[in-house]
Amino acid sequence: MTARSRADLATASRIVVKVGSSSISGESSWRIPVLVEALAAAHARGAEVVLVSSGAIATGIPFLQLDARPTDLATQQAAAAVGQTMLVYRYQESLRPFEIVAGQVLLTTGDLENPTSRSNARRAMERLMSLRVLPIVNENDTVATQEIRFGDNDRLGALVAQLIGADALILLSDIESLYTKPPSDPGAEPIDVIAADADLSGLEFGATVVNSVGTGGAATKVSAARLAAASGIGVLVTSADLVDKALAGAEIGTWFEPAV
């Protein structure tokens, strides 16, 4: 049943959680076990959980002995190929104490736009969840050129939530909630709830470089959240450090009410 409020997250049957590169790669890789523990708790109560995780390129950079994120496509693809295996390994090692198996799912926009590929992806993910496997979804960076990219994994999270008919989507960020303007600006106020038909034209959401390895920002999350909410999926945007509280239905973050 669709989550109509934050409290419903505690009992939602099918949840998609999206986390970005800046939250789980580089010096922030310590957060993977913390994230996994929260996902495992939801899994233990019977929920079907799907993780959409960025971070393949960022994770692969040090293994290629690069000093910064590569700018050419071929090296980005190489970093993604190396980093994706290590990223899933780290998740699987953290899931092992909970006796949960991870399943890797790599997608491009073409996979979700083509009816046959879309049906295949949905069927595979449905079967993974029925087997109590935790699907870990990422963009297929080794083949995705600019014209077939999702643009950002917030959007991928929303599309995956639509694909599997999720009850809720949680977009994890670096801050606890969205604000009426950049949080560092005077007068910026946290946003509690955004109605499905709310006019957001008076708010200032910026798309910024989060760090040297990841891109994103409030604007991408708002766009993705509204996409999912328009499909009848409740969306919470909050900090990656509060994922356990988010999954427990705590009154945190910014809640996007789903369309009826």
Coordinates of C-alpha atoms in Angstrom, one line a residue:
M1 CA 0.0 0.0 0.0
T2 CA 1.3 3.5 -0.9
A3 CA 2.9 5.4 2.0
R4 CA 0.7 8.4 2.5
S5 CA 2.8 9.8 5.3
R6 CA 6.2 9.4 6.9
A7 CA 4.7 7.1 9.6
D8 CA 3.7 4.7 6.9
L9 CA 7.4 4.0 6.0
A10 CA 7.6 1.8 9.2
T11 CA 5.1 -0.6 7.7
A12 CA 5.6 -0.1 3.9
S13 CA 5.9 -3.4 2.0
R14 CA 8.1 -2.3 -0.8
I15 CA 10.7 0.5 -0.5
V16 CA 13.3 2.0 -2.8
V17 CA 16.2 3.8 -1.1
K18 CA 18.6 5.9 -3.1
V19 CA 22.1 6.9 -1.9
G20 CA 24.6 9.1 -3.7
S21 CA 28.4 8.9 -4.3
S22 CA 29.2 11.6 -1.7
S23 CA 27.5 9.5 1.0
I24 CA 29.2 6.2 0.5
S25 CA 32.5 6.6 -1.4
G26 CA 36.0 7.8 -0.5
E27 CA 36.3 8.9 3.1
S28 CA 32.5 8.3 3.5
S29 CA 32.7 4.6 2.8
W30 CA 32.3 3.9 6.5
R31 CA 28.7 4.8 6.0
I32 CA 28.0 1.6 4.0
P33 CA 27.7 -0.7 7.0
V34 CA 25.5 1.9 8.7
L35 CA 23.2 2.1 5.7
V36 CA 23.1 -1.7 5.4
E37 CA 22.1 -2.1 9.0
A38 CA 19.1 0.1 8.5
L39 CA 18.1 -1.7 5.3
A40 CA 18.5 -5.1 7.0
A41 CA 16.2 -4.0 9.8
A42 CA 13.5 -3.2 7.2
H43 CA 14.2 -6.4 5.4
A44 CA 13.9 -8.4 8.7
R45 CA 10.4 -7.1 9.3
G46 CA 9.4 -8.5 5.9
A47 CA 9.7 -5.4 3.7
E48 CA 11.1 -5.7 0.1
V49 CA 13.9 -3.3 -0.1
V50 CA 15.7 -2.1 -3.3
L51 CA 18.9 0.0 -3.0
V52 CA 19.8 2.4 -5.8
S53 CA 23.4 3.2 -5.2
S54 CA 25.7 5.6 -7.0
G55 CA 29.4 5.4 -6.5
A56 CA 30.9 3.0 -9.0
I57 CA 33.2 5.6 -10.7
A58 CA 34.1 7.2 -7.4
T59 CA 35.0 3.8 -5.9
G60 CA 37.0 2.8 -8.9
I61 CA 39.2 6.0 -9.1
P62 CA 41.8 5.0 -6.4
F63 CA 42.1 1.5 -7.9
L64 CA 43.1 3.1 -11.2
Q65 CA 45.6 5.3 -9.3
L66 CA 43.9 8.4 -10.5
D67 CA 44.1 11.7 -8.6
A68 CA 40.6 12.9 -9.5
R69 CA 37.4 12.0 -11.3
P70 CA 38.3 11.4 -15.0
T71 CA 36.8 13.7 -17.6
D72 CA 36.9 11.5 -20.7
L73 CA 34.2 8.9 -21.2
A74 CA 36.5 5.9 -21.7
T75 CA 38.3 6.4 -18.4
Q76 CA 35.0 7.0 -16.6
Q77 CA 33.8 3.7 -18.1
A78 CA 36.9 1.9 -16.9
A79 CA 36.6 3.4 -13.4
A80 CA 33.0 2.3 -13.3
A81 CA 33.8 -1.3 -14.4
V82 CA 36.4 -1.6 -11.6
G83 CA 34.5 0.3 -9.0
Q84 CA 31.1 -1.5 -9.5
T85 CA 32.6 -4.8 -8.5
M86 CA 34.2 -3.3 -5.4
L87 CA 31.1 -1.4 -4.5
V88 CA 28.9 -4.5 -4.6
Y89 CA 31.6 -6.4 -2.7
R90 CA 31.5 -3.8 0.1
Y91 CA 27.7 -4.0 0.3
Q92 CA 27.7 -7.8 0.3
E93 CA 30.3 -8.0 3.1
S94 CA 28.2 -5.6 5.2
L95 CA 25.1 -7.7 4.4
R96 CA 26.7 -11.0 5.3
P97 CA 26.1 -10.8 9.1
F98 CA 22.4 -10.4 8.4
E99 CA 22.4 -13.4 6.0
I100 CA 21.1 -11.2 3.1
V101 CA 22.4 -11.7 -0.4
A102 CA 22.8 -8.7 -2.7
G103 CA 21.9 -8.8 -6.4
Q104 CA 23.4 -6.4 -8.9
V105 CA 21.1 -4.7 -11.4
L106 CA 22.6 -2.3 -14.0
L107 CA 20.3 -0.2 -16.2
T108 CA 20.3 2.4 -18.9
T109 CA 17.4 4.6 -20.0
G110 CA 17.1 2.4 -23.0
D111 CA 16.4 -0.6 -20.8
L112 CA 13.4 1.3 -19.3
E113 CA 12.1 2.9 -22.5
N114 CA 12.1 -0.4 -24.5
P115 CA 9.0 -2.4 -23.6
T116 CA 10.7 -5.8 -23.8
S117 CA 13.8 -4.7 -21.8
R118 CA 11.6 -3.0 -19.3
S119 CA 9.5 -6.1 -18.8
N120 CA 12.6 -8.2 -18.4
A121 CA 14.0 -5.8 -15.8
R122 CA 10.8 -5.8 -13.8
R123 CA 10.5 -9.6 -14.0
A124 CA 14.1 -10.1 -12.8
M125 CA 13.7 -7.6 -9.9
E126 CA 10.4 -9.1 -8.8
R127 CA 12.0 -12.5 -8.7
L128 CA 15.0 -11.2 -6.8
M129 CA 12.7 -9.7 -4.2
S130 CA 10.6 -12.9 -3.9
L131 CA 13.8 -14.8 -3.2
R132 CA 14.5 -12.2 -0.4
V133 CA 17.6 -10.9 -2.3
L134 CA 18.3 -7.2 -1.9
P135 CA 18.7 -5.7 -5.4
I136 CA 21.4 -3.0 -5.7
V137 CA 20.7 -0.9 -8.8
N138 CA 23.0 1.5 -10.5
E139 CA 23.4 3.1 -13.9
N140 CA 25.3 0.9 -16.4
D141 CA 28.1 3.3 -16.8
T142 CA 30.2 1.0 -18.9
V143 CA 27.8 1.3 -21.8
A144 CA 25.7 4.4 -21.0
T145 CA 26.8 7.3 -23.2
Q146 CA 25.3 10.8 -22.8
E147 CA 22.2 10.1 -24.9
I148 CA 21.2 7.0 -22.9
R149 CA 22.0 8.3 -19.4
F150 CA 19.4 8.9 -16.7
G151 CA 21.2 12.2 -15.9
D152 CA 21.4 11.4 -12.2
N153 CA 20.6 8.5 -9.9
D154 CA 17.8 10.4 -8.1
R155 CA 15.9 10.1 -11.4
L156 CA 16.9 6.5 -11.6
G157 CA 15.6 5.9 -8.1
A158 CA 12.2 7.4 -9.1
L159 CA 12.0 5.3 -12.3
V160 CA 12.9 2.1 -10.4
A161 CA 10.2 2.9 -7.9
Q162 CA 7.7 3.3 -10.7
L163 CA 9.0 0.1 -12.4
I164 CA 8.4 -2.1 -9.4
G165 CA 5.3 -0.3 -8.0
A166 CA 7.1 0.7 -4.8
D167 CA 5.1 2.0 -1.8
A168 CA 7.7 4.6 -1.0
L169 CA 11.0 6.2 -2.2
I170 CA 13.7 7.5 0.1
L171 CA 16.2 9.9 -1.4
L172 CA 19.2 10.2 0.9
S173 CA 21.1 13.5 0.9
D174 CA 23.9 15.3 2.8
I175 CA 21.4 17.4 4.7
E176 CA 18.4 16.5 6.9
S177 CA 15.8 18.2 4.7
L178 CA 15.2 20.5 1.7
Y179 CA 15.1 24.2 2.3
T180 CA 13.3 27.2 0.8
K181 CA 16.6 28.4 -0.5
P182 CA 20.2 27.2 -0.2
P183 CA 20.7 26.3 3.5
S184 CA 23.7 28.7 3.8
D185 CA 21.5 31.7 2.7
P186 CA 20.0 33.9 5.4
G187 CA 16.3 33.2 5.8
A188 CA 16.5 29.6 4.5
E189 CA 13.8 27.5 6.2
P190 CA 13.4 23.7 6.2
I191 CA 10.5 22.3 4.2
D192 CA 8.3 19.9 6.1
V193 CA 5.8 18.7 3.5
I194 CA 5.3 19.3 -0.2
A195 CA 1.8 18.6 -1.5
A196 CA 1.4 16.8 -4.8
D197 CA 0.0 19.9 -6.5
A198 CA 2.2 22.4 -4.7
D199 CA 3.6 25.4 -6.7
L200 CA 7.4 25.4 -6.1
S201 CA 8.2 28.4 -8.3
G202 CA 9.0 30.6 -5.4
L203 CA 11.6 28.3 -4.0
E204 CA 15.3 28.2 -4.8
F205 CA 16.7 24.7 -5.5
G206 CA 20.2 24.5 -6.8
A207 CA 21.9 21.7 -8.7
T208 CA 25.5 21.7 -7.5
V209 CA 28.7 19.6 -7.4
V210 CA 28.5 17.8 -4.1
N211 CA 32.2 16.9 -4.1
S212 CA 35.0 15.9 -6.5
V213 CA 33.4 12.5 -7.2
G214 CA 29.7 13.1 -7.2
T215 CA 27.1 15.5 -8.6
G216 CA 23.6 16.3 -7.6
G217 CA 21.8 18.8 -5.4
A218 CA 18.4 19.8 -4.2
A219 CA 17.0 20.4 -7.7
T220 CA 17.6 16.8 -8.9
K221 CA 16.0 15.5 -5.8
V222 CA 13.0 17.7 -6.1
S223 CA 12.6 16.7 -9.8
A224 CA 12.9 13.0 -9.0
A225 CA 10.6 13.2 -6.0
R226 CA 7.9 15.0 -7.9
L227 CA 8.2 12.4 -10.7
A228 CA 7.6 9.5 -8.2
A229 CA 4.9 11.4 -6.2
A230 CA 3.0 12.1 -9.4
S231 CA 2.8 8.3 -9.9
G232 CA 1.3 7.8 -6.4
I233 CA 4.5 7.0 -4.6
G234 CA 5.3 8.8 -1.3
V235 CA 8.8 10.3 -1.2
L236 CA 11.1 11.3 1.7
V237 CA 14.2 13.4 1.2
T238 CA 16.5 13.3 4.2
S239 CA 20.1 12.8 5.3
A240 CA 22.0 9.5 4.8
D241 CA 22.9 9.6 8.5
L242 CA 19.2 9.4 9.4
V243 CA 18.3 6.4 7.2
D244 CA 17.4 4.2 10.2
K245 CA 15.0 6.9 11.5
A246 CA 13.6 7.4 8.0
L247 CA 12.8 3.7 7.6
A248 CA 11.2 3.7 11.1
G249 CA 8.8 6.4 10.1
A250 CA 10.2 9.2 12.1
E251 CA 9.1 12.8 11.5
I252 CA 12.3 13.9 9.7
G253 CA 13.2 15.3 6.3
T254 CA 11.0 16.6 3.6
W255 CA 7.9 14.6 2.7
F256 CA 6.4 14.7 -0.8
E257 CA 2.8 13.7 -0.7
P258 CA 1.8 11.1 -3.4
A259 CA -0.9 12.0 -5.9
V260 CA -4.2 10.3 -5.2

